[in-house]
C-alpha cells in the first residue's frame, strides 16, 4: 500500500474545506487578505521604514496596508518614494482582486439562498392541511374540489409536493383553479424521499392524497411513496391513493399499511363506462355526486329517525334525500323498505350542505291520483358495439357481461392487435371482433350501428392521451352525423382523458362522456374529506345490489301532471326503489348539469313529461 504524501493530504483537506460552500470560501478569502496585508506591511517596513510621514509603528503600517487593500482608490492620494508607491500598488492590486472575488462570492451565495427559498425547501408549519403528493392532471381536479369543500372556511390549506419547480406549480394551478379563500403551498421534492416528506409536516395534516403519475408503470411510483409514508415515524394521517391497474391493488395495500385507502382507477372507470352505456345520464349523475358543487353524500347519526323503517325515512327530511343506511355490518343503499332503522345506524343521504339537513315538519304531501303503477319489464338480450380497445376493455366487457341478459351480443370493432383476447368465461355475452378503422366513415357505416342499442367508444391506448382524445372526437362526430342522416337511435358513451375536451365533445351530443381522470380525481377528493364514503361509492359502482338508473318518468307519475317531488319519492318507494332526482330532457345538452336535478326540495312542484326521467336507486 503506497503512503500518502503530505502534499496530497494538504490538497485533500483544502478541497474538503472549499466544498463547504460560501462561508468556507469567504473564510479563505479572509485568510488570503490578512496574508496580503501582513506581506505588504512587512515590505513597507523593509523598503520604506519612514513612510508615510507620521507613521506610528507596525500597527499603523498594518492599518495603512489594510486600507489600501480594501480601497484601491487610496493609492491616488499617496505621495511617497518609488519603493513605497511600488509596494502600495502591489497591495492595492491584490486588494482589488480579493474584493472582486468577495463580492462575486457573496452575490453567488445570496443567489443560491434565494433560489433555494424560491424552490420551496422550507418546512411547512400548517396544521389540518391536506397534502397532495405527486403531479398529474388530476391535481387540478383535486385542488378545485378541496377548495369547494372548504369554501365556507378561512385558513384552509392545500400543500402539494412534486418534483417540479415551485413557482411553476403554483402558477399552473392558479391559472386553472380559483383558489378562493384556500391557501396553496407548493414544495419541490420527491415524495419517495423521507427528507422531502418531512417538509410537508405530515404529522399535523388532515389527509394525504397520493397521485398516480402519467407515463409508463405509474403504480411503481405510487408503491414507493406508500412505502416511504409507512416507514416514517410519528403520527400517520389517513392516506388516499390511486392505483392505475387492478392487478397491483393487493401489492399497494401491503405497501401502504392500514392507514391507506386505495382507489382502483381501472375498476372504477370501467364500471362507470358500463353503467353509463346502459343508462343515459349516469355519468353526469355520478359526477354531481362526486363533486362539491351541489348535492353531496353525507352520513348522519340515525338517532332522530330510530324506530322507523327505511321506507318511512324517505320522507323524514325536508332538505335531504335518503339513499341508504350504514349499519354496523356495512353500507346498504336502497335496502328493503321494511328494514328497521336503529340508533346504531347512520343514514346515508344527499344534501347540499350538512348544516341544512332538517327534519320534515309533518306528513309529506302525496298526490295519490298522479302515481302510476306499472310492472317493470323483464330484461331482454341487448346488442352493444364497442369501438377501439385499451387495457381497460377486459374489465368493461366482464362488467357488461354481469349486467346484460343471456343471449346478448357484443361487437368489437378496432384494428388494435390485442382486441378480443383474454375473454374466456363470459356467461351472457357472445363476442365478435371485426377489423375496423373507427375514424373512417365508410368503415363505421359498414358496422350498421343502427342495429345496436348501445355504442361504447374507448380511448385507444396506442396513442398519446391528446391524440387518442382527438381520434375519439372524430369517431363521435361521424356517429352523430350518421344518427342524424339515418334517423337512428342508440346511446353513445365515450371515454376521454382531458377535461378540456368535454366542451368540444359536447358538439357531438354524445349521451355520456366519461372523463376517467376527472372521475378518479373527484373520488380522491371526496375520500380525502371523508374516508367513510368509500363504502358508499363502492356500493354505487358495484353491479351487485342497487345502482343508479334514470328511468322513464311515465313509469312513476302521470306525464304532464304537476306533482311534488314527495309524490315521486312515494311512487318509487312502492316499487322498492329510492328516487334521488330527475332529468329534464329539455336540458339534456346544457352544461354543467345536462338536465340532471339531484335532491330537489320535496315540497317543490315538478311537471315531468314523457321524455323526462326519474333518477332512482334500484336493482336491475
Coordinates of C-alpha atoms in Angstrom, one line a residue:
X1 CA 0.0 0.0 0.0
X2 CA 1.5 3.3 -1.1
X3 CA 2.0 6.0 1.5
X4 CA 0.0 9.3 1.3
X5 CA 2.3 12.3 0.9
X6 CA 1.9 15.5 2.9
X7 CA 1.1 17.4 -0.2
X8 CA -1.8 15.1 -1.1
X9 CA -3.2 15.3 2.4
X10 CA -3.0 19.1 2.4
X11 CA -4.7 19.3 -1.0
X12 CA -7.4 16.8 0.1
X13 CA -8.0 18.9 3.2
X14 CA -8.1 22.1 1.1
X15 CA -10.6 20.6 -1.3
X16 CA -12.9 19.5 1.5
X17 CA -13.0 23.0 3.1
X18 CA -13.6 24.6 -0.3
X19 CA -16.6 22.3 -0.9
X20 CA -18.4 23.5 2.2
X21 CA -20.0 26.5 0.4
X22 CA -19.9 30.3 0.5
X23 CA -19.0 30.6 4.2
X24 CA -15.8 28.5 3.7
X25 CA -14.8 30.4 0.6
X26 CA -15.3 33.7 2.4
X27 CA -13.1 32.4 5.2
X28 CA -10.3 31.5 2.8
X29 CA -10.5 35.0 1.2
X30 CA -10.2 36.5 4.7
X31 CA -7.1 34.4 5.3
X32 CA -5.6 35.4 2.0
X33 CA -6.5 39.1 2.7
X34 CA -4.8 39.0 6.0
X35 CA -1.7 37.4 4.4
X36 CA -1.6 40.1 1.8
X37 CA -1.9 42.8 4.4
X38 CA 0.9 41.3 6.5
X39 CA 3.2 40.9 3.5
X40 CA 2.6 44.4 2.3
X41 CA 3.2 45.8 5.8
X42 CA 6.4 43.9 6.1
X43 CA 7.7 45.1 2.7
X44 CA 6.8 48.7 3.7
X45 CA 8.7 48.4 6.9
X46 CA 11.7 47.0 5.0
X47 CA 11.9 49.2 1.9
X48 CA 10.4 52.4 3.2
X49 CA 10.5 52.4 7.0
X50 CA 9.9 56.1 7.4
X51 CA 6.9 56.3 5.0
X52 CA 4.3 57.6 5.0
X53 CA 5.0 60.6 7.0
X54 CA 3.9 60.3 10.7
X55 CA 3.8 56.5 10.8
X56 CA 3.4 55.3 14.3
X57 CA 4.8 51.7 14.4
X58 CA 3.9 48.3 12.9
X59 CA 0.3 48.6 13.9
X60 CA -0.1 51.8 12.0
X61 CA 1.6 50.3 9.0
X62 CA -0.8 47.3 9.1
X63 CA -3.8 49.6 9.1
X64 CA -2.4 51.6 6.1
X65 CA -1.9 48.4 4.2
X66 CA -5.4 47.1 5.1
X67 CA -7.0 50.4 3.9
X68 CA -5.1 50.2 0.6
X69 CA -6.2 46.6 0.1
X70 CA -9.9 47.3 0.8
X71 CA -10.0 50.7 -1.0
X72 CA -7.6 50.8 -4.0
X73 CA -8.6 54.5 -4.6
X74 CA -6.4 55.3 -1.6
X75 CA -3.4 54.9 -3.9
X76 CA -4.3 58.1 -5.8
X77 CA -3.8 60.2 -2.6
X78 CA -0.4 58.8 -1.8
X79 CA 2.8 60.8 -2.3
X80 CA 6.0 58.9 -1.5
X81 CA 9.1 57.3 -2.8
X82 CA 9.2 54.9 -5.6
X83 CA 9.7 51.8 -3.4
X84 CA 6.8 52.9 -1.2
X85 CA 4.5 53.5 -4.2
X86 CA 5.5 50.2 -5.8
X87 CA 4.6 48.2 -2.6
X88 CA 1.3 50.1 -2.3
X89 CA 0.5 49.4 -5.9
X90 CA 1.0 45.7 -5.4
X91 CA -1.1 45.8 -2.3
X92 CA -3.9 47.7 -4.0
X93 CA -4.0 45.4 -7.0
X94 CA -4.1 42.4 -4.7
X95 CA -6.9 44.0 -2.7
X96 CA -8.8 44.8 -5.8
X97 CA -8.6 41.2 -6.9
X98 CA -9.7 39.9 -3.4
X99 CA -12.6 42.4 -3.1
X100 CA -13.9 41.5 -6.5
X101 CA -13.8 37.8 -5.6
X102 CA -15.6 38.6 -2.3
X103 CA -18.4 40.5 -4.0
X104 CA -18.8 37.7 -6.5
X105 CA -18.9 35.0 -3.8
X106 CA -21.4 36.9 -1.7
X107 CA -23.6 37.6 -4.7
X108 CA -23.5 33.9 -5.8
X109 CA -24.2 32.8 -2.2
X110 CA -27.2 35.1 -1.9
X111 CA -28.5 34.0 -5.3
X112 CA -28.2 30.4 -4.2
X113 CA -30.1 31.1 -1.0
X114 CA -32.9 33.0 -2.8
X115 CA -33.1 30.2 -5.4
X116 CA -33.4 27.6 -2.5
X117 CA -36.2 29.6 -1.0
X118 CA -37.9 30.0 -4.4
X119 CA -37.7 26.3 -5.0
X120 CA -39.6 25.7 -1.8
X121 CA -37.3 23.9 0.6
X122 CA -38.6 25.3 3.9
X123 CA -40.7 23.1 6.2
X124 CA -44.5 23.7 6.3
X125 CA -45.8 24.7 9.7
X126 CA -49.5 24.4 8.9
X127 CA -51.9 22.2 10.8
X128 CA -55.1 20.5 9.4
X129 CA -53.9 20.9 5.9
X130 CA -54.4 18.4 3.0
X131 CA -51.2 17.1 1.4
X132 CA -51.1 16.1 -2.3
X133 CA -48.1 14.0 -3.3
X134 CA -47.1 13.8 -6.9
X135 CA -48.2 15.5 -10.1
X136 CA -50.7 14.7 -12.9
X137 CA -53.7 16.3 -14.5
X138 CA -55.8 15.1 -11.5
X139 CA -54.1 17.6 -9.3
X140 CA -56.2 20.4 -10.7
X141 CA -59.4 18.5 -10.1
X142 CA -58.4 17.6 -6.6
X143 CA -57.4 21.1 -5.6
X144 CA -60.5 22.6 -7.1
X145 CA -62.7 20.2 -5.2
X146 CA -60.9 20.7 -1.9
X147 CA -61.3 24.5 -2.4
X148 CA -65.1 24.0 -2.9
X149 CA -65.3 21.7 0.2
X150 CA -63.7 24.4 2.4
X151 CA -65.3 27.4 0.7
X152 CA -67.0 28.5 3.9
X153 CA -63.9 28.2 6.0
X154 CA -61.0 30.6 6.4
X155 CA -57.4 29.4 6.7
X156 CA -57.8 26.1 4.8
X157 CA -54.5 25.0 3.2
X158 CA -53.7 22.6 0.3
X159 CA -50.0 21.6 0.2
X160 CA -48.5 20.0 -3.0
X161 CA -45.2 18.1 -3.1
X162 CA -43.8 17.2 -6.6
X163 CA -40.6 17.0 -8.5
X164 CA -41.3 20.3 -10.3
X165 CA -40.4 23.9 -9.9
X166 CA -42.4 25.5 -7.0
X167 CA -43.3 28.7 -8.8
X168 CA -44.3 26.8 -12.0
X169 CA -46.6 24.5 -10.0
X170 CA -48.3 27.5 -8.2
X171 CA -48.7 29.4 -11.4
X172 CA -50.2 26.5 -13.3
X173 CA -52.7 25.6 -10.5
X174 CA -53.7 29.3 -10.1
X175 CA -54.3 29.6 -13.8
X176 CA -56.7 26.7 -13.8
X177 CA -58.3 26.8 -10.3
X178 CA -60.0 29.7 -8.5
X179 CA -58.5 29.2 -5.0
X180 CA -60.9 31.5 -3.2
X181 CA -60.1 31.6 0.5
X182 CA -57.9 28.5 0.3
X183 CA -54.1 28.9 0.5
X184 CA -51.9 26.9 -1.8
X185 CA -48.4 25.9 -0.7
X186 CA -46.1 24.0 -3.1
X187 CA -42.8 22.4 -2.3
X188 CA -40.2 21.0 -4.7
X189 CA -39.0 17.5 -3.9
X190 CA -39.5 13.7 -4.3
X191 CA -42.4 12.1 -2.5
X192 CA -40.3 9.0 -2.1
X193 CA -37.6 10.7 -0.1
X194 CA -38.1 10.9 3.7
X195 CA -36.2 14.2 3.8
X196 CA -38.6 15.8 1.3
X197 CA -41.7 14.3 3.0
X198 CA -40.5 15.9 6.2
X199 CA -41.1 19.3 4.6
X200 CA -44.9 18.6 4.5
X201 CA -45.4 18.4 8.2
X202 CA -47.4 15.2 7.7
X203 CA -48.0 14.6 11.4
X204 CA -50.3 17.6 11.5
X205 CA -52.0 17.0 8.2
X206 CA -55.7 16.1 8.0
X207 CA -55.2 13.8 5.0
X208 CA -52.7 12.8 2.3
X209 CA -53.6 12.2 -1.4
X210 CA -51.1 10.2 -3.5
X211 CA -51.5 10.7 -7.2
X212 CA -50.8 8.2 -9.9
X213 CA -48.3 9.9 -12.3
X214 CA -48.6 9.8 -16.1
X215 CA -46.2 7.6 -18.1
X216 CA -45.2 4.0 -18.1
X217 CA -45.7 1.9 -15.0
X218 CA -47.2 4.6 -12.7
X219 CA -48.1 2.2 -10.0
X220 CA -44.4 1.5 -9.2
X221 CA -44.0 5.2 -8.2
X222 CA -47.1 5.0 -6.0
X223 CA -45.7 1.9 -4.3
X224 CA -42.5 3.8 -3.4
X225 CA -44.5 6.7 -2.0
X226 CA -46.7 4.4 0.1
X227 CA -43.6 2.6 1.4
X228 CA -42.0 5.9 2.3
X229 CA -45.1 7.1 4.1
X230 CA -45.5 3.8 6.0
X231 CA -41.8 3.8 7.2
X232 CA -41.9 7.3 8.6
X233 CA -42.1 7.8 12.3
X234 CA -44.7 9.8 14.2
X235 CA -48.4 10.3 13.6
X236 CA -49.7 8.8 10.3
X237 CA -52.6 10.8 8.8
X238 CA -55.2 9.0 6.6
X239 CA -53.9 8.3 3.1
X240 CA -55.8 8.0 -0.2
X241 CA -54.0 6.7 -3.2
X242 CA -55.0 6.0 -6.9
X243 CA -53.8 2.7 -8.4
X244 CA -53.9 2.5 -12.2
X245 CA -54.0 -1.3 -12.7
X246 CA -56.3 -3.6 -10.7
X247 CA -53.6 -6.3 -10.6
X248 CA -51.5 -4.0 -8.4
X249 CA -54.1 -3.2 -5.7
X250 CA -53.1 -6.1 -3.4
X251 CA -49.4 -5.2 -3.5
X252 CA -50.2 -1.5 -2.9
X253 CA -52.4 -2.4 0.1
X254 CA -49.4 -4.3 1.5
X255 CA -47.1 -1.4 0.9
X256 CA -49.3 1.2 2.4
X257 CA -50.5 -0.5 5.6
X258 CA -53.7 0.0 7.5
X259 CA -53.9 3.8 7.1
X260 CA -54.3 3.7 3.3
X261 CA -57.4 3.6 1.2
X262 CA -56.9 2.7 -2.4
X263 CA -58.9 3.8 -5.4
X264 CA -58.7 1.3 -8.3
X265 CA -58.7 3.6 -11.3
X266 CA -59.3 0.8 -13.9
X267 CA -62.1 -0.8 -11.9
X268 CA -63.9 2.5 -11.1
X269 CA -63.7 3.9 -14.6
X270 CA -64.7 0.6 -16.2
X271 CA -67.8 0.3 -14.0
X272 CA -68.9 3.9 -14.8
X273 CA -68.4 3.4 -18.5
X274 CA -70.6 0.2 -18.5
X275 CA -73.3 1.8 -16.4
X276 CA -73.3 4.9 -18.5
X277 CA -73.6 2.9 -21.7
X278 CA -76.8 1.3 -20.4
X279 CA -78.3 4.3 -18.6
X280 CA -78.1 7.7 -20.4
X281 CA -77.1 10.4 -17.9
X282 CA -75.4 8.0 -15.4
X283 CA -72.0 9.7 -15.8
X284 CA -73.5 13.1 -15.1
X285 CA -75.3 11.9 -12.0
X286 CA -72.1 10.3 -10.7
X287 CA -70.1 13.5 -11.4
X288 CA -72.7 15.5 -9.5
X289 CA -72.5 13.2 -6.5
X290 CA -68.7 13.1 -6.6
X291 CA -68.1 16.9 -6.8
X292 CA -68.7 19.5 -4.1
X293 CA -70.7 21.8 -6.3
X294 CA -74.3 20.7 -5.5
X295 CA -75.7 17.7 -3.8
X296 CA -73.1 15.7 -1.7
X297 CA -73.3 12.5 0.2
X298 CA -73.3 12.7 4.0
X299 CA -73.5 10.2 6.8
X300 CA -75.8 11.3 9.7
X301 CA -76.5 9.5 13.0
X302 CA -79.9 7.8 12.9
X303 CA -80.9 8.6 16.4
X304 CA -83.6 11.1 15.3
X305 CA -85.3 8.6 13.0
X306 CA -84.6 5.4 15.0
X307 CA -87.6 3.2 15.3
X308 CA -88.8 3.9 11.8
X309 CA -88.4 1.7 8.7
X310 CA -86.2 2.7 5.8
X311 CA -89.3 3.4 3.7
X312 CA -90.6 5.8 6.3
X313 CA -87.2 7.7 6.5
X314 CA -87.5 8.6 2.8
X315 CA -90.0 11.3 3.8
X316 CA -88.3 12.2 7.1
X317 CA -86.0 15.0 5.8
X318 CA -87.3 18.1 4.0
X319 CA -84.0 19.3 2.5
X320 CA -82.1 16.0 2.1
X321 CA -82.7 12.8 0.1
X322 CA -82.2 9.5 2.0
X323 CA -80.5 6.8 -0.1
X324 CA -79.4 4.1 2.3
X325 CA -78.2 3.1 5.7
X326 CA -74.8 2.4 7.2
X327 CA -75.2 -0.4 9.6
X328 CA -72.5 -2.0 11.8
X329 CA -72.3 -4.7 9.2
X330 CA -71.7 -2.2 6.4
X331 CA -73.3 0.2 3.9
X332 CA -76.6 -0.8 2.1
X333 CA -78.1 1.5 -0.4
X334 CA -81.8 1.2 -1.2
X335 CA -82.4 -1.6 1.3
X336 CA -85.7 -3.3 1.7
X337 CA -88.4 -0.7 2.6
X338 CA -89.3 -2.6 5.8
X339 CA -85.7 -2.5 7.1
X340 CA -85.7 -1.2 10.6
X341 CA -83.5 1.9 11.5
X342 CA -81.7 1.6 14.8
X343 CA -79.7 4.1 16.9
X344 CA -76.5 2.2 16.0
X345 CA -77.1 3.0 12.3
X346 CA -76.2 6.0 10.2
X347 CA -78.4 7.5 7.5
X348 CA -76.8 7.9 4.1
X349 CA -78.2 11.0 2.4
X350 CA -77.7 13.5 -0.4
X351 CA -77.8 17.2 0.8
X352 CA -76.4 20.5 -0.4
X353 CA -74.8 21.1 2.9
X354 CA -74.7 19.2 6.2
X355 CA -75.8 22.4 8.1
X356 CA -79.0 22.5 6.0
X357 CA -80.2 18.9 6.9
X358 CA -83.5 19.4 8.8
X359 CA -86.3 17.0 9.6
X360 CA -89.6 17.5 7.8
X361 CA -92.4 19.2 9.6
X362 CA -95.5 16.9 9.4
X363 CA -96.5 14.3 6.8
X364 CA -95.4 14.5 3.2
X365 CA -98.0 15.7 0.7
X366 CA -98.6 12.9 -1.8
X367 CA -100.9 13.1 -4.8
X368 CA -102.2 9.6 -4.9
X369 CA -104.1 10.2 -8.2
X370 CA -100.8 11.1 -10.0
X371 CA -99.0 7.9 -9.0
X372 CA -98.7 5.3 -11.8
X373 CA -98.4 1.6 -11.0
X374 CA -96.6 -0.4 -13.6
X375 CA -94.7 -3.7 -13.5
X376 CA -91.0 -3.5 -14.5
X377 CA -90.3 -5.2 -17.8
X378 CA -88.3 -8.4 -17.9
X379 CA -84.7 -7.8 -19.2
X380 CA -84.2 -8.7 -22.9
X381 CA -81.0 -9.5 -24.8
X382 CA -79.1 -6.4 -25.9
X383 CA -76.7 -5.6 -28.7
X384 CA -73.7 -3.4 -27.9
X385 CA -71.0 -2.1 -30.2
X386 CA -67.5 -1.4 -28.7
X387 CA -65.2 0.8 -30.8
X388 CA -61.5 0.8 -30.1
X389 CA -59.5 -1.1 -27.4
X390 CA -57.3 -0.4 -24.4
X391 CA -56.1 -2.1 -21.3
X392 CA -59.4 -1.3 -19.6
X393 CA -61.5 -3.1 -22.2
X394 CA -61.2 -6.5 -20.4
X395 CA -62.8 -5.0 -17.2
X396 CA -65.5 -3.3 -19.2
X397 CA -66.6 -6.4 -21.1
X398 CA -66.6 -8.6 -17.9
X399 CA -68.7 -6.0 -16.0
X400 CA -71.0 -5.7 -19.1
X401 CA -71.4 -9.4 -19.0
X402 CA -72.7 -9.2 -15.4
X403 CA -75.4 -6.6 -16.4
X404 CA -76.9 -7.9 -19.6
X405 CA -79.5 -10.7 -20.1
X406 CA -78.4 -14.1 -21.6
X407 CA -78.1 -14.1 -25.3
X408 CA -76.7 -10.5 -25.6
X409 CA -74.2 -9.7 -28.3
X410 CA -71.0 -7.5 -28.2
X411 CA -69.4 -6.5 -31.4
X412 CA -65.8 -5.2 -31.0
X413 CA -64.6 -3.0 -33.9
X414 CA -61.0 -1.9 -34.0
X415 CA -57.6 -2.5 -35.6
X416 CA -55.9 -3.0 -32.3
X417 CA -53.8 -6.2 -32.3
X418 CA -54.9 -7.3 -28.8
X419 CA -58.6 -6.7 -29.3
X420 CA -60.8 -9.6 -28.0
X421 CA -58.1 -11.5 -26.3
X422 CA -58.4 -13.0 -22.8
X423 CA -62.2 -13.0 -22.7
X424 CA -62.9 -16.7 -21.7
X425 CA -65.6 -17.5 -19.2
X426 CA -68.3 -14.9 -20.3
X427 CA -71.8 -16.1 -19.3
X428 CA -74.3 -13.8 -21.0
X429 CA -72.3 -12.2 -23.9
X430 CA -71.4 -13.5 -27.3
X431 CA -68.3 -11.6 -28.5
X432 CA -67.4 -10.9 -32.2
X433 CA -64.3 -9.0 -33.3
X434 CA -64.1 -7.0 -36.6
X435 CA -61.1 -5.2 -38.0
X436 CA -62.0 -1.5 -38.4
X437 CA -60.5 2.0 -38.5
X438 CA -63.0 3.7 -36.2
X439 CA -62.3 7.1 -37.6
X440 CA -63.3 6.1 -41.2
X441 CA -66.9 7.0 -42.1
X442 CA -67.3 4.1 -44.5
X443 CA -66.0 1.6 -42.1
X444 CA -68.4 2.8 -39.4
X445 CA -71.3 2.6 -41.8
X446 CA -70.4 -1.0 -42.7
X447 CA -70.8 -1.9 -39.0
X448 CA -74.5 -0.8 -39.2
X449 CA -74.6 0.9 -35.7
X450 CA -78.4 1.3 -36.0
X451 CA -78.7 -2.4 -35.2
X452 CA -77.3 -1.8 -31.7
X453 CA -78.9 -0.3 -28.6
X454 CA -75.6 0.9 -27.1
X455 CA -72.3 2.2 -28.6
X456 CA -69.2 2.5 -26.4
X457 CA -66.2 4.5 -27.8
X458 CA -63.0 3.8 -25.9
X459 CA -59.7 5.7 -25.9
X460 CA -57.1 3.8 -27.9
X461 CA -54.0 3.3 -25.7
X462 CA -51.6 3.0 -28.7
X463 CA -51.6 6.8 -29.0
X464 CA -50.8 9.6 -26.7
X465 CA -53.6 10.9 -24.5
X466 CA -54.1 14.0 -26.6
X467 CA -54.1 12.1 -29.9
X468 CA -56.4 9.4 -28.5
X469 CA -58.9 12.1 -27.5
X470 CA -58.7 13.6 -30.9
X471 CA -59.5 10.3 -32.6
X472 CA -62.4 9.7 -30.2
X473 CA -63.8 13.1 -31.2
X474 CA -63.6 12.2 -34.8
X475 CA -65.5 8.9 -34.2
X476 CA -68.2 10.7 -32.2
X477 CA -68.7 13.3 -34.9
X478 CA -69.1 10.5 -37.5
X479 CA -71.6 8.6 -35.3
X480 CA -73.7 11.6 -34.6
X481 CA -73.8 12.6 -38.2
X482 CA -74.8 9.0 -39.2
X483 CA -77.6 9.1 -36.5
X484 CA -79.0 12.3 -37.9
X485 CA -78.8 11.2 -41.5
X486 CA -80.3 7.8 -40.9
X487 CA -82.7 8.8 -38.1
X488 CA -81.3 6.1 -35.9
X489 CA -81.5 6.0 -32.1
X490 CA -78.8 4.4 -29.9
X491 CA -77.0 5.6 -26.8
X492 CA -73.3 6.6 -27.1
X493 CA -70.9 6.7 -24.3
X494 CA -67.3 7.7 -24.8
X495 CA -64.1 7.7 -22.7
X496 CA -61.7 10.7 -22.7
X497 CA -58.8 11.8 -20.7
X498 CA -58.7 15.6 -20.9
X499 CA -61.5 17.6 -19.2
X500 CA -60.8 20.4 -21.7
X501 CA -62.1 18.1 -24.5
X502 CA -65.5 17.8 -22.9
X503 CA -66.6 21.2 -24.4
X504 CA -65.5 20.0 -27.8
X505 CA -67.2 16.7 -27.4
X506 CA -70.5 18.3 -26.5
X507 CA -70.8 19.4 -30.1
X508 CA -71.4 15.7 -30.9
X509 CA -74.2 15.5 -28.4
X510 CA -72.9 12.2 -27.0
X511 CA -75.2 10.9 -24.3
X512 CA -72.4 10.4 -21.9
X513 CA -68.8 11.4 -21.8
X514 CA -66.7 9.8 -19.2
X515 CA -63.5 11.7 -18.3
X516 CA -61.8 8.9 -16.5
X517 CA -59.0 11.0 -14.9
X518 CA -61.5 13.6 -13.7
X519 CA -63.7 10.9 -12.1
X520 CA -60.8 9.5 -10.2
X521 CA -59.7 12.9 -9.1
X522 CA -63.2 13.7 -7.8
X523 CA -63.3 10.4 -5.9
X524 CA -59.9 11.0 -4.3
X525 CA -61.0 14.5 -3.2
X526 CA -64.2 13.0 -1.6
X527 CA -62.3 10.3 0.2
X528 CA -59.7 12.8 1.4
X529 CA -62.5 14.7 3.1
X530 CA -64.4 11.6 4.4
X531 CA -62.9 8.2 4.1
X532 CA -66.2 6.6 5.3
X533 CA -67.7 7.4 2.0
X534 CA -65.5 4.7 0.3
X535 CA -68.1 2.0 1.1
X536 CA -70.9 4.2 -0.3
X537 CA -69.2 4.8 -3.7
X538 CA -68.0 1.2 -3.8
X539 CA -71.7 0.1 -3.5
X540 CA -72.8 2.6 -6.2
X541 CA -70.3 1.3 -8.7
X542 CA -70.9 -2.4 -8.0
X543 CA -73.1 -4.5 -10.3
X544 CA -74.5 -6.3 -7.2
X545 CA -77.2 -4.6 -5.2
X546 CA -78.9 -1.3 -6.1
X547 CA -77.5 1.1 -8.6
X548 CA -78.4 4.5 -10.1
X549 CA -80.9 4.3 -13.0
X550 CA -82.6 7.1 -15.0
X551 CA -86.0 5.6 -15.8
X552 CA -89.0 7.0 -17.8
X553 CA -90.9 9.4 -15.6
X554 CA -94.2 8.0 -17.0
X555 CA -93.5 4.8 -15.0
X556 CA -93.9 6.8 -11.8
X557 CA -96.3 9.7 -12.2
X558 CA -98.8 10.8 -14.8
X559 CA -96.9 12.7 -17.6
X560 CA -97.7 16.5 -17.6
X561 CA -99.2 16.5 -14.1
X562 CA -97.8 19.0 -11.7
X563 CA -96.8 17.0 -8.6
X564 CA -94.5 17.5 -5.6
X565 CA -91.2 15.6 -5.5
X566 CA -92.6 13.8 -2.4
X567 CA -95.1 12.2 -4.7
X568 CA -92.3 11.0 -7.0
X569 CA -90.4 9.5 -4.0
X570 CA -93.6 7.7 -2.9
X571 CA -94.2 6.3 -6.3
X572 CA -90.6 4.9 -6.4
X573 CA -90.9 3.6 -2.8
X574 CA -93.9 1.5 -3.8
X575 CA -91.7 -0.1 -6.5
X576 CA -89.0 -0.8 -3.9
X577 CA -86.8 2.0 -5.3
X578 CA -85.3 5.2 -3.9
X579 CA -85.9 8.4 -6.0
X580 CA -83.0 10.8 -5.8
X581 CA -83.8 13.3 -8.5
X582 CA -84.9 13.7 -12.1
X583 CA -83.6 14.6 -15.6
X584 CA -85.3 17.3 -17.6
X585 CA -85.0 16.2 -21.3
X586 CA -85.0 19.9 -22.4
X587 CA -81.7 20.5 -20.7
X588 CA -80.0 17.3 -21.8
X589 CA -77.3 19.1 -23.7
X590 CA -77.0 22.2 -21.4
X591 CA -73.9 22.2 -19.2
X592 CA -72.9 21.8 -16.5
X593 CA -75.7 19.5 -15.2
X594 CA -77.2 18.4 -18.6
X595 CA -80.7 18.5 -17.2
X596 CA -79.9 16.5 -14.0
X597 CA -81.5 17.7 -10.8
X598 CA -80.5 15.9 -7.6
X599 CA -82.1 16.3 -4.2
X600 CA -84.8 18.7 -5.2
X601 CA -86.8 20.1 -2.3
X602 CA -89.7 17.7 -1.5
X603 CA -92.5 20.3 -1.4
X604 CA -91.4 21.8 -4.8
X605 CA -93.7 21.1 -7.7
X606 CA -92.4 19.5 -10.9
X607 CA -94.0 18.7 -14.2
X608 CA -92.5 15.6 -15.8
X609 CA -93.1 14.8 -19.4
X610 CA -92.9 11.6 -21.4
X611 CA -89.3 12.4 -22.4
X612 CA -88.1 13.2 -18.8
X613 CA -86.6 10.6 -16.5
X614 CA -86.8 9.9 -12.7
X615 CA -83.3 9.0 -11.3
X616 CA -83.7 6.1 -8.8
X617 CA -81.6 3.7 -6.8
X618 CA -82.9 0.3 -7.8
X619 CA -81.9 -3.3 -8.5
X620 CA -81.6 -4.3 -12.2

